Amino acid sequence: MKNKEPKFRITFDDSARDFVLDAFGKKVGKGGFIVEKSNPAQKVLTPRGEEIKAEELAGVRKGSTVFLKSDIVSLVEAAEAIKS
Amino acid sequence: MLKKILKAVGVDLSKLQELVKVVGSFNVKIDRSVHIHHHHVEGDTLYINPDRLSGKQKHNLKAFLRKGVEETGAVLEERCVSQVEEVLKALPCLENLTQKLIPIIPPEDVPLLKACLFLREKHKSGQNVDNLKAQIVNVYGMRGRNFSNLCSAGYLEDWMWPTYQELSKSFPDASEARARFLLLYNTFVNELPWTEFISSWGSLKKLSDRIVQKMEQNSKNGIFHLNVHALGKINTQKVDRVLPDIVKRTGAKIVRREQESTRIFIRLEMPRFLQSGPS
């Protein structure tokens, strides 16, 4: 019988933030905002159109790779993504 | 699939297999702390230090993160994990109401609905929610403040859903019922026409003026009541101080009063309503 894939929870600490951003083609640009690595003039936005400062980054969720801020509204969306 | 990528990162999967046998799941944490060499397992967590990986292993770890988002739902900064866990635990309790309201409210308000219900659950359990509420207001502005207050005071169950049900009876075409509901909903959430939530900021004079203005406007629209809610000692005292002026200026009567140590609810009704008799 094939083994069932165990559940993973992937996290990172702030020391690894740049590495995680790089994995998704992003980086920290001018003013501390998260920007596209290939086009630093283009800031990464939340689904509600908010710019994201590096220290506000809560993570990345599925659904066209959405970057999350650390407010409760975004974290509820993260929980929904994990649940589904 | 993810395990295969981890192997390509150079992770000793035999250690991981032992962990899975014991706890059934595990966490992967990307951490550049100097005490972490290549990778190691501690408790239920596999720590990986990208600084200690070869170029190819780093490349594979990035692929693991991208694949991991799709397979696990999210990759999270560790300081947010406990809050997300709390939300995950609360979500099943919120489903009864969210399943009713999600199809009828604007899609952009769905995260607001869930965040406010989560906040209400925390408040019910006696936890301080000021910071969470401030976060909601920061994202949604005054609309977020209003929605949060309406949710906490029970208007989602007592007004929103019953109003939609009534409209559904009058307008069997579901799209028309929803369109009419959304008109009322937007007015209700944006303007709070027949409710007032007392906040600590603002003078008594301004508060009195606002309530009187609302009541006069409501009367013109055929609505002869206004509900006043306050939470906290300062705000409940503020209600007691402002009420005499409002009653004097509008002729309204206090037809219902519920008061606990740090909560007050007052229902005011305009005299015309009293004369014609409540239905």
Tab-separated table of N, CA and C in Angstrom, chain B residues 44-45 78 91 95-96 116 125 129 135 139 141-142 155 161 193 198 209 211 221-222 243 247 262 268 275:
chain	number	residue	atom	x	y	z
B	44	ASP	N	8.961	18.438	16.506
B	44	ASP	CA	8.251	18.014	15.289
B	44	ASP	C	8.641	18.891	14.096
B	45	THR	N	9.790	19.544	14.210
B	45	THR	CA	10.158	20.507	13.164
B	45	THR	C	11.486	20.156	12.493
B	78	GLU	N	6.728	32.805	10.930
B	78	GLU	CA	6.431	32.062	12.160
B	78	GLU	C	5.644	32.855	13.203
B	91	LEU	N	-12.915	28.595	12.641
B	91	LEU	CA	-13.683	28.614	11.388
B	91	LEU	C	-14.927	27.703	11.394
B	95	GLU	N	-19.173	28.785	10.487
B	95	GLU	CA	-19.691	28.379	9.176
B	95	GLU	C	-21.202	28.505	9.040
B	96	ASN	N	-21.926	28.279	10.129
B	96	ASN	CA	-23.385	28.333	10.045
B	96	ASN	C	-23.844	29.677	9.473
B	116	CYS	N	-14.521	39.651	11.300
B	116	CYS	CA	-15.374	40.214	12.360
B	116	CYS	C	-16.006	39.106	13.211
B	125	SER	N	-15.182	35.170	24.416
B	125	SER	CA	-14.405	34.348	25.349
B	125	SER	C	-13.602	35.212	26.329
B	129	VAL	N	-9.925	42.557	22.248
B	129	VAL	CA	-9.885	42.506	20.780
B	129	VAL	C	-9.593	43.882	20.169
B	135	GLN	N	-6.894	46.514	13.409
B	135	GLN	CA	-6.382	45.948	12.153
B	135	GLN	C	-7.488	45.915	11.089
B	139	VAL	N	-7.664	48.067	7.457
B	139	VAL	CA	-7.861	47.495	6.116
B	139	VAL	C	-9.126	48.071	5.461
B	141	GLY	N	-11.275	50.598	6.775
B	141	GLY	CA	-11.706	51.953	7.141
B	141	GLY	C	-12.980	51.959	7.968
B	142	MET	N	-13.765	53.053	7.814
B	142	MET	CA	-14.980	53.217	8.610
B	142	MET	C	-15.983	52.079	8.356
B	155	TYR	N	-26.337	42.149	14.700
B	155	TYR	CA	-27.187	42.556	13.574
B	155	TYR	C	-27.086	41.623	12.367
B	161	TRP	N	-29.731	38.706	7.824
B	161	TRP	CA	-30.307	37.471	7.286
B	161	TRP	C	-31.834	37.538	7.222
B	193	PRO	N	-27.782	53.973	9.586
B	193	PRO	CA	-28.870	54.950	9.741
B	193	PRO	C	-29.696	54.795	11.007
B	198	ILE	N	-21.369	54.016	20.296
B	198	ILE	CA	-20.674	55.103	20.987
B	198	ILE	C	-19.177	54.791	21.073
B	209	ASP	N	-25.688	65.882	18.388
B	209	ASP	CA	-26.083	66.417	17.073
B	209	ASP	C	-26.251	65.290	16.054
B	211	ILE	N	-26.844	62.029	16.544
B	211	ILE	CA	-27.998	61.165	16.810
B	211	ILE	C	-29.304	61.884	16.450
B	221	ASN	N	-37.903	59.255	6.524
B	221	ASN	CA	-37.943	58.017	5.727
B	221	ASN	C	-38.897	56.972	6.312
B	222	GLY	N	-39.654	57.383	7.315
B	222	GLY	CA	-40.640	56.467	7.884
B	222	GLY	C	-40.086	55.481	8.893
B	243	LEU	N	-28.052	61.251	26.760
B	243	LEU	CA	-29.472	60.920	26.521
B	243	LEU	C	-30.457	62.051	26.841
B	247	VAL	N	-33.298	63.336	24.167
B	247	VAL	CA	-34.737	63.208	24.454
B	247	VAL	C	-35.404	64.586	24.399
B	262	THR	N	-20.539	47.050	31.921
B	262	THR	CA	-19.756	47.742	30.876
B	262	THR	C	-20.437	47.678	29.509
B	268	LEU	N	-34.469	54.023	21.224
B	268	LEU	CA	-35.231	55.273	21.260
B	268	LEU	C	-36.310	55.225	20.186
B	275	GLN	N	-47.526	57.615	18.917
B	275	GLN	CA	-48.916	58.041	18.745
B	275	GLN	C	-49.691	57.091	17.836
